[in-house]
JSON list of C-alpha atoms in Angstrom, two decimals:
[
{"chain": "B", "resi": 1, "resn": "UNK", "atom": "CA", "xyz": [125.30, 66.25, 109.30]},
{"chain": "B", "resi": 2, "resn": "UNK", "atom": "CA", "xyz": [127.85, 68.11, 107.24]},
{"chain": "B", "resi": 3, "resn": "UNK", "atom": "CA", "xyz": [128.90, 71.70, 107.77]},
{"chain": "B", "resi": 4, "resn": "UNK", "atom": "CA", "xyz": [126.79, 72.86, 104.82]},
{"chain": "B", "resi": 5, "resn": "UNK", "atom": "CA", "xyz": [123.69, 71.25, 106.30]},
{"chain": "B", "resi": 6, "resn": "UNK", "atom": "CA", "xyz": [124.31, 72.86, 109.70]},
{"chain": "B", "resi": 7, "resn": "UNK", "atom": "CA", "xyz": [124.75, 76.33, 108.17]},
{"chain": "B", "resi": 8, "resn": "UNK", "atom": "CA", "xyz": [121.66, 75.80, 105.98]},
{"chain": "B", "resi": 9, "resn": "UNK", "atom": "CA", "xyz": [119.61, 74.75, 109.02]},
{"chain": "B", "resi": 10, "resn": "UNK", "atom": "CA", "xyz": [120.80, 77.77, 111.03]},
{"chain": "B", "resi": 11, "resn": "UNK", "atom": "CA", "xyz": [119.95, 80.12, 108.17]},
{"chain": "B", "resi": 12, "resn": "UNK", "atom": "CA", "xyz": [116.53, 78.47, 107.97]},
{"chain": "B", "resi": 13, "resn": "UNK", "atom": "CA", "xyz": [115.94, 79.04, 111.68]},
{"chain": "B", "resi": 14, "resn": "UNK", "atom": "CA", "xyz": [116.99, 82.70, 111.31]},
{"chain": "B", "resi": 15, "resn": "UNK", "atom": "CA", "xyz": [114.67, 83.13, 108.29]},
{"chain": "B", "resi": 16, "resn": "UNK", "atom": "CA", "xyz": [111.70, 81.56, 110.08]},
{"chain": "B", "resi": 17, "resn": "UNK", "atom": "CA", "xyz": [112.36, 83.51, 113.29]},
{"chain": "B", "resi": 18, "resn": "UNK", "atom": "CA", "xyz": [112.67, 86.81, 111.43]},
{"chain": "B", "resi": 19, "resn": "UNK", "atom": "CA", "xyz": [109.56, 85.96, 109.40]},
{"chain": "B", "resi": 20, "resn": "UNK", "atom": "CA", "xyz": [107.64, 85.44, 112.62]},
{"chain": "B", "resi": 21, "resn": "UNK", "atom": "CA", "xyz": [108.90, 88.80, 113.85]},
{"chain": "B", "resi": 22, "resn": "UNK", "atom": "CA", "xyz": [107.70, 90.44, 110.61]},
{"chain": "B", "resi": 23, "resn": "UNK", "atom": "CA", "xyz": [104.12, 89.44, 111.26]},
{"chain": "B", "resi": 24, "resn": "UNK", "atom": "CA", "xyz": [104.07, 89.80, 115.04]},
{"chain": "B", "resi": 25, "resn": "UNK", "atom": "CA", "xyz": [105.72, 93.17, 115.61]},
{"chain": "B", "resi": 26, "resn": "UNK", "atom": "CA", "xyz": [103.44, 96.13, 116.16]},
{"chain": "B", "resi": 27, "resn": "UNK", "atom": "CA", "xyz": [105.80, 98.67, 114.60]},
{"chain": "B", "resi": 28, "resn": "UNK", "atom": "CA", "xyz": [105.62, 98.93, 110.84]},
{"chain": "B", "resi": 29, "resn": "UNK", "atom": "CA", "xyz": [109.22, 100.05, 110.31]},
{"chain": "B", "resi": 30, "resn": "UNK", "atom": "CA", "xyz": [110.49, 97.22, 112.50]},
{"chain": "B", "resi": 31, "resn": "UNK", "atom": "CA", "xyz": [108.49, 94.78, 110.38]},
{"chain": "B", "resi": 32, "resn": "UNK", "atom": "CA", "xyz": [110.23, 96.08, 107.26]},
{"chain": "B", "resi": 33, "resn": "UNK", "atom": "CA", "xyz": [113.63, 95.72, 108.93]},
{"chain": "B", "resi": 34, "resn": "UNK", "atom": "CA", "xyz": [112.85, 92.16, 110.05]},
{"chain": "B", "resi": 35, "resn": "UNK", "atom": "CA", "xyz": [111.93, 91.51, 106.42]},
{"chain": "B", "resi": 36, "resn": "UNK", "atom": "CA", "xyz": [115.48, 92.53, 105.49]},
{"chain": "B", "resi": 37, "resn": "UNK", "atom": "CA", "xyz": [116.82, 89.90, 107.92]},
{"chain": "B", "resi": 38, "resn": "UNK", "atom": "CA", "xyz": [114.50, 87.28, 106.44]},
{"chain": "B", "resi": 39, "resn": "UNK", "atom": "CA", "xyz": [115.58, 88.05, 102.87]},
{"chain": "B", "resi": 40, "resn": "UNK", "atom": "CA", "xyz": [119.24, 88.08, 103.95]},
{"chain": "B", "resi": 41, "resn": "UNK", "atom": "CA", "xyz": [118.92, 84.63, 105.51]},
{"chain": "B", "resi": 42, "resn": "UNK", "atom": "CA", "xyz": [117.27, 83.36, 102.32]},
{"chain": "B", "resi": 43, "resn": "UNK", "atom": "CA", "xyz": [120.15, 84.78, 100.27]},
{"chain": "B", "resi": 44, "resn": "UNK", "atom": "CA", "xyz": [122.57, 82.98, 102.59]},
{"chain": "B", "resi": 45, "resn": "UNK", "atom": "CA", "xyz": [120.65, 79.75, 101.98]},
{"chain": "B", "resi": 46, "resn": "UNK", "atom": "CA", "xyz": [121.03, 80.24, 98.25]},
{"chain": "B", "resi": 47, "resn": "UNK", "atom": "CA", "xyz": [124.77, 80.73, 98.73]},
{"chain": "B", "resi": 48, "resn": "UNK", "atom": "CA", "xyz": [125.01, 77.46, 100.67]},
{"chain": "B", "resi": 49, "resn": "UNK", "atom": "CA", "xyz": [123.18, 75.74, 97.79]},
{"chain": "B", "resi": 50, "resn": "UNK", "atom": "CA", "xyz": [125.80, 77.16, 95.36]},
{"chain": "B", "resi": 51, "resn": "UNK", "atom": "CA", "xyz": [123.28, 79.41, 93.65]},
{"chain": "B", "resi": 52, "resn": "UNK", "atom": "CA", "xyz": [125.36, 82.58, 93.78]},
{"chain": "B", "resi": 53, "resn": "UNK", "atom": "CA", "xyz": [123.46, 84.40, 91.04]},
{"chain": "B", "resi": 54, "resn": "UNK", "atom": "CA", "xyz": [120.10, 83.77, 92.70]},
{"chain": "B", "resi": 55, "resn": "UNK", "atom": "CA", "xyz": [121.53, 84.92, 96.04]},
{"chain": "B", "resi": 56, "resn": "UNK", "atom": "CA", "xyz": [122.72, 88.23, 94.59]},
{"chain": "B", "resi": 57, "resn": "UNK", "atom": "CA", "xyz": [119.42, 88.75, 92.79]},
{"chain": "B", "resi": 58, "resn": "UNK", "atom": "CA", "xyz": [117.69, 88.12, 96.12]},
{"chain": "B", "resi": 59, "resn": "UNK", "atom": "CA", "xyz": [119.81, 90.79, 97.79]},
{"chain": "B", "resi": 60, "resn": "UNK", "atom": "CA", "xyz": [119.58, 93.34, 94.98]},
{"chain": "B", "resi": 61, "resn": "UNK", "atom": "CA", "xyz": [115.90, 92.96, 94.12]},
{"chain": "B", "resi": 62, "resn": "UNK", "atom": "CA", "xyz": [114.23, 92.10, 97.41]},
{"chain": "B", "resi": 63, "resn": "UNK", "atom": "CA", "xyz": [116.47, 93.76, 99.96]},
{"chain": "B", "resi": 64, "resn": "UNK", "atom": "CA", "xyz": [117.62, 96.60, 97.73]},
{"chain": "B", "resi": 65, "resn": "UNK", "atom": "CA", "xyz": [114.38, 97.41, 95.97]},
{"chain": "B", "resi": 66, "resn": "UNK", "atom": "CA", "xyz": [111.29, 95.91, 97.59]},
{"chain": "B", "resi": 67, "resn": "UNK", "atom": "CA", "xyz": [112.12, 96.80, 101.19]},
{"chain": "B", "resi": 68, "resn": "UNK", "atom": "CA", "xyz": [113.29, 100.28, 100.20]},
{"chain": "B", "resi": 69, "resn": "UNK", "atom": "CA", "xyz": [110.05, 100.73, 98.25]},
{"chain": "B", "resi": 70, "resn": "UNK", "atom": "CA", "xyz": [108.10, 99.55, 101.28]},
{"chain": "B", "resi": 71, "resn": "UNK", "atom": "CA", "xyz": [109.91, 102.02, 103.54]},
{"chain": "B", "resi": 72, "resn": "UNK", "atom": "CA", "xyz": [109.32, 104.87, 101.08]},
{"chain": "B", "resi": 73, "resn": "UNK", "atom": "CA", "xyz": [105.65, 103.88, 100.95]},
{"chain": "B", "resi": 74, "resn": "UNK", "atom": "CA", "xyz": [105.47, 104.05, 104.74]},
{"chain": "B", "resi": 75, "resn": "UNK", "atom": "CA", "xyz": [107.10, 107.47, 104.78]},
{"chain": "B", "resi": 76, "resn": "UNK", "atom": "CA", "xyz": [105.07, 108.95, 101.92]},
{"chain": "B", "resi": 77, "resn": "UNK", "atom": "CA", "xyz": [101.68, 107.76, 103.17]},
{"chain": "B", "resi": 78, "resn": "UNK", "atom": "CA", "xyz": [102.35, 109.07, 106.66]},
{"chain": "B", "resi": 79, "resn": "UNK", "atom": "CA", "xyz": [101.60, 105.69, 108.17]},
{"chain": "B", "resi": 80, "resn": "UNK", "atom": "CA", "xyz": [102.05, 105.41, 111.94]},
{"chain": "B", "resi": 81, "resn": "UNK", "atom": "CA", "xyz": [105.76, 104.86, 112.65]},
{"chain": "B", "resi": 82, "resn": "UNK", "atom": "CA", "xyz": [105.53, 103.81, 116.31]},
{"chain": "B", "resi": 83, "resn": "UNK", "atom": "CA", "xyz": [103.35, 101.25, 118.02]},
{"chain": "B", "resi": 84, "resn": "UNK", "atom": "CA", "xyz": [99.80, 101.20, 116.74]},
{"chain": "B", "resi": 85, "resn": "UNK", "atom": "CA", "xyz": [96.83, 99.29, 118.09]},
{"chain": "B", "resi": 86, "resn": "UNK", "atom": "CA", "xyz": [95.25, 99.43, 114.61]},
{"chain": "B", "resi": 87, "resn": "UNK", "atom": "CA", "xyz": [97.75, 96.83, 113.36]},
{"chain": "B", "resi": 88, "resn": "UNK", "atom": "CA", "xyz": [96.28, 94.09, 115.59]},
{"chain": "B", "resi": 89, "resn": "UNK", "atom": "CA", "xyz": [93.13, 92.42, 114.28]},
{"chain": "B", "resi": 90, "resn": "UNK", "atom": "CA", "xyz": [92.55, 90.29, 117.38]},
{"chain": "B", "resi": 91, "resn": "UNK", "atom": "CA", "xyz": [92.80, 87.02, 115.46]},
{"chain": "B", "resi": 92, "resn": "UNK", "atom": "CA", "xyz": [96.30, 86.25, 116.68]},
{"chain": "B", "resi": 93, "resn": "UNK", "atom": "CA", "xyz": [95.52, 82.79, 118.13]},
{"chain": "B", "resi": 94, "resn": "UNK", "atom": "CA", "xyz": [93.47, 81.69, 115.14]},
{"chain": "B", "resi": 95, "resn": "UNK", "atom": "CA", "xyz": [96.25, 82.80, 112.80]},
{"chain": "B", "resi": 96, "resn": "UNK", "atom": "CA", "xyz": [98.86, 80.99, 114.90]},
{"chain": "B", "resi": 97, "resn": "UNK", "atom": "CA", "xyz": [96.78, 77.81, 114.82]},
{"chain": "B", "resi": 98, "resn": "UNK", "atom": "CA", "xyz": [96.36, 77.97, 111.05]},
{"chain": "B", "resi": 99, "resn": "UNK", "atom": "CA", "xyz": [100.08, 78.67, 110.60]},
{"chain": "B", "resi": 100, "resn": "UNK", "atom": "CA", "xyz": [101.08, 75.72, 112.81]},
{"chain": "B", "resi": 101, "resn": "UNK", "atom": "CA", "xyz": [98.64, 73.38, 111.06]},
{"chain": "B", "resi": 102, "resn": "UNK", "atom": "CA", "xyz": [99.95, 74.47, 107.64]},
{"chain": "B", "resi": 103, "resn": "UNK", "atom": "CA", "xyz": [103.55, 74.01, 108.78]},
{"chain": "B", "resi": 104, "resn": "UNK", "atom": "CA", "xyz": [102.75, 70.55, 110.15]},
{"chain": "B", "resi": 105, "resn": "UNK", "atom": "CA", "xyz": [101.14, 69.49, 106.87]},
{"chain": "B", "resi": 106, "resn": "UNK", "atom": "CA", "xyz": [104.07, 70.84, 104.82]},
{"chain": "B", "resi": 107, "resn": "UNK", "atom": "CA", "xyz": [106.71, 69.17, 107.01]},
{"chain": "B", "resi": 108, "resn": "UNK", "atom": "CA", "xyz": [104.81, 65.88, 106.99]},
{"chain": "B", "resi": 109, "resn": "UNK", "atom": "CA", "xyz": [104.36, 65.88, 103.21]},
{"chain": "B", "resi": 110, "resn": "UNK", "atom": "CA", "xyz": [108.01, 66.79, 102.59]},
{"chain": "B", "resi": 111, "resn": "UNK", "atom": "CA", "xyz": [109.31, 64.21, 105.08]},
{"chain": "B", "resi": 112, "resn": "UNK", "atom": "CA", "xyz": [107.10, 61.43, 103.70]},
{"chain": "B", "resi": 113, "resn": "UNK", "atom": "CA", "xyz": [107.77, 62.40, 100.09]},
{"chain": "B", "resi": 114, "resn": "UNK", "atom": "CA", "xyz": [111.55, 62.57, 100.18]},
{"chain": "B", "resi": 115, "resn": "UNK", "atom": "CA", "xyz": [112.51, 60.40, 103.18]},
{"chain": "B", "resi": 116, "resn": "UNK", "atom": "CA", "xyz": [116.25, 59.72, 102.82]},
{"chain": "B", "resi": 117, "resn": "UNK", "atom": "CA", "xyz": [116.72, 60.98, 99.26]},
{"chain": "B", "resi": 118, "resn": "UNK", "atom": "CA", "xyz": [119.65, 63.34, 98.84]},
{"chain": "B", "resi": 119, "resn": "UNK", "atom": "CA", "xyz": [120.60, 65.50, 95.91]},
{"chain": "B", "resi": 120, "resn": "UNK", "atom": "CA", "xyz": [124.31, 66.13, 95.51]},
{"chain": "B", "resi": 121, "resn": "UNK", "atom": "CA", "xyz": [125.33, 69.75, 95.11]},
{"chain": "B", "resi": 122, "resn": "UNK", "atom": "CA", "xyz": [127.50, 70.62, 92.17]},
{"chain": "B", "resi": 123, "resn": "UNK", "atom": "CA", "xyz": [129.47, 73.82, 91.96]},
{"chain": "B", "resi": 124, "resn": "UNK", "atom": "CA", "xyz": [128.14, 76.35, 89.46]},
{"chain": "B", "resi": 125, "resn": "UNK", "atom": "CA", "xyz": [124.58, 74.99, 89.50]},
{"chain": "B", "resi": 126, "resn": "UNK", "atom": "CA", "xyz": [123.19, 78.42, 90.31]},
{"chain": "B", "resi": 127, "resn": "UNK", "atom": "CA", "xyz": [125.20, 80.39, 87.80]},
{"chain": "B", "resi": 128, "resn": "UNK", "atom": "CA", "xyz": [123.61, 82.83, 85.38]},
{"chain": "B", "resi": 129, "resn": "UNK", "atom": "CA", "xyz": [124.22, 80.44, 82.44]},
{"chain": "B", "resi": 130, "resn": "UNK", "atom": "CA", "xyz": [122.47, 77.51, 84.13]},
{"chain": "B", "resi": 131, "resn": "UNK", "atom": "CA", "xyz": [119.62, 79.65, 85.39]},
{"chain": "B", "resi": 132, "resn": "UNK", "atom": "CA", "xyz": [119.06, 81.38, 82.05]},
{"chain": "B", "resi": 133, "resn": "UNK", "atom": "CA", "xyz": [119.08, 78.08, 80.18]},
{"chain": "B", "resi": 134, "resn": "UNK", "atom": "CA", "xyz": [116.57, 76.62, 82.63]},
{"chain": "B", "resi": 135, "resn": "UNK", "atom": "CA", "xyz": [114.23, 79.63, 82.57]},
{"chain": "B", "resi": 136, "resn": "UNK", "atom": "CA", "xyz": [114.19, 80.13, 78.82]},
{"chain": "B", "resi": 137, "resn": "UNK", "atom": "CA", "xyz": [114.10, 76.46, 77.78]},
{"chain": "B", "resi": 138, "resn": "UNK", "atom": "CA", "xyz": [112.11, 74.61, 80.40]},
{"chain": "B", "resi": 139, "resn": "UNK", "atom": "CA", "xyz": [110.15, 77.31, 82.22]},
{"chain": "B", "resi": 140, "resn": "UNK", "atom": "CA", "xyz": [109.40, 79.85, 79.47]},
{"chain": "B", "resi": 141, "resn": "UNK", "atom": "CA", "xyz": [105.59, 79.52, 79.61]},
{"chain": "B", "resi": 142, "resn": "UNK", "atom": "CA", "xyz": [105.28, 79.93, 83.42]},
{"chain": "B", "resi": 143, "resn": "UNK", "atom": "CA", "xyz": [107.77, 82.81, 83.20]},
{"chain": "B", "resi": 144, "resn": "UNK", "atom": "CA", "xyz": [105.56, 84.61, 80.66]},
{"chain": "B", "resi": 145, "resn": "UNK", "atom": "CA", "xyz": [102.37, 83.86, 82.62]},
{"chain": "B", "resi": 146, "resn": "UNK", "atom": "CA", "xyz": [104.02, 85.36, 85.69]},
{"chain": "B", "resi": 147, "resn": "UNK", "atom": "CA", "xyz": [104.97, 88.49, 83.75]},
{"chain": "B", "resi": 148, "resn": "UNK", "atom": "CA", "xyz": [101.35, 88.93, 82.58]},
{"chain": "B", "resi": 149, "resn": "UNK", "atom": "CA", "xyz": [100.15, 88.42, 86.16]},
{"chain": "B", "resi": 150, "resn": "UNK", "atom": "CA", "xyz": [102.57, 91.05, 87.44]},
{"chain": "B", "resi": 151, "resn": "UNK", "atom": "CA", "xyz": [101.47, 93.46, 84.71]},
{"chain": "B", "resi": 152, "resn": "UNK", "atom": "CA", "xyz": [97.81, 92.91, 85.63]},
{"chain": "B", "resi": 153, "resn": "UNK", "atom": "CA", "xyz": [98.55, 93.54, 89.31]},
{"chain": "B", "resi": 154, "resn": "UNK", "atom": "CA", "xyz": [100.42, 96.74, 88.42]},
{"chain": "B", "resi": 155, "resn": "UNK", "atom": "CA", "xyz": [97.47, 98.01, 86.35]},
{"chain": "B", "resi": 156, "resn": "UNK", "atom": "CA", "xyz": [95.10, 97.03, 89.17]},
{"chain": "B", "resi": 157, "resn": "UNK", "atom": "CA", "xyz": [97.21, 98.93, 91.72]},
{"chain": "B", "resi": 158, "resn": "UNK", "atom": "CA", "xyz": [97.16, 102.02, 89.51]},
{"chain": "B", "resi": 159, "resn": "UNK", "atom": "CA", "xyz": [93.38, 101.82, 89.08]},
{"chain": "B", "resi": 160, "resn": "UNK", "atom": "CA", "xyz": [92.86, 101.37, 92.83]},
{"chain": "B", "resi": 161, "resn": "UNK", "atom": "CA", "xyz": [95.11, 104.30, 93.68]},
{"chain": "B", "resi": 162, "resn": "UNK", "atom": "CA", "xyz": [93.35, 106.74, 91.33]},
{"chain": "B", "resi": 163, "resn": "UNK", "atom": "CA", "xyz": [90.69, 108.83, 93.02]},
{"chain": "B", "resi": 164, "resn": "UNK", "atom": "CA", "xyz": [89.06, 110.16, 89.85]},
{"chain": "B", "resi": 165, "resn": "UNK", "atom": "CA", "xyz": [87.91, 106.70, 88.71]},
{"chain": "B", "resi": 166, "resn": "UNK", "atom": "CA", "xyz": [84.81, 105.07, 90.12]},
{"chain": "B", "resi": 167, "resn": "UNK", "atom": "CA", "xyz": [83.23, 107.91, 92.06]},
{"chain": "B", "resi": 168, "resn": "UNK", "atom": "CA", "xyz": [86.31, 108.99, 94.02]},
{"chain": "B", "resi": 169, "resn": "UNK", "atom": "CA", "xyz": [86.76, 112.55, 95.23]},
{"chain": "B", "resi": 170, "resn": "UNK", "atom": "CA", "xyz": [87.56, 115.02, 92.44]},
{"chain": "B", "resi": 171, "resn": "UNK", "atom": "CA", "xyz": [90.62, 116.89, 93.66]},
{"chain": "B", "resi": 172, "resn": "UNK", "atom": "CA", "xyz": [91.55, 119.22, 90.80]},
{"chain": "B", "resi": 173, "resn": "UNK", "atom": "CA", "xyz": [88.36, 119.41, 88.75]},
{"chain": "B", "resi": 174, "resn": "UNK", "atom": "CA", "xyz": [86.69, 122.38, 90.45]},
{"chain": "B", "resi": 175, "resn": "UNK", "atom": "CA", "xyz": [89.51, 124.85, 89.84]},
{"chain": "B", "resi": 176, "resn": "UNK", "atom": "CA", "xyz": [89.32, 124.18, 86.10]},
{"chain": "B", "resi": 177, "resn": "UNK", "atom": "CA", "xyz": [85.54, 124.71, 85.98]},
{"chain": "B", "resi": 178, "resn": "UNK", "atom": "CA", "xyz": [85.72, 128.03, 87.87]},
{"chain": "B", "resi": 179, "resn": "UNK", "atom": "CA", "xyz": [88.30, 129.53, 85.54]},
{"chain": "B", "resi": 180, "resn": "UNK", "atom": "CA", "xyz": [91.26, 128.81, 87.81]},
{"chain": "B", "resi": 181, "resn": "UNK", "atom": "CA", "xyz": [94.55, 127.22, 86.81]}
]
């Protein structure tokens, strides 16, 4: 094993361990912070694979935006900050069994599919030029489908969060009817 493979394996172990901590901790803020560790380890893996642009996008978008958005959502909704029994559904052993079975299937398929095949790393393979050329030449249709899917999920989130649609409680309507503001 080369030094790159050892570092990549260690970063993978850190990412998996932190991912397990994300879903097993009973404190919501700690789960968000473990998510930062997971995303950081993934960014490190991208750096080992010479995909510097993807690594920085990982740090800026996921660590810098998604986790901060998650923490703001926790603070603004007044979710429980400390330990909460409501976060445990009681299906811990079933979920662990399904996760282990899925991991076993994935590892088996990957090991049988690739066996001893190796792909040499070339410097600059993850640069913005290479990535942009790949996305907008080869992967343009899936890229656009993903953007439509994200737009649909954003519209769905807005509709679900509105209380005046679909029989929700009318918060400001009564003051207008009674001659108030």
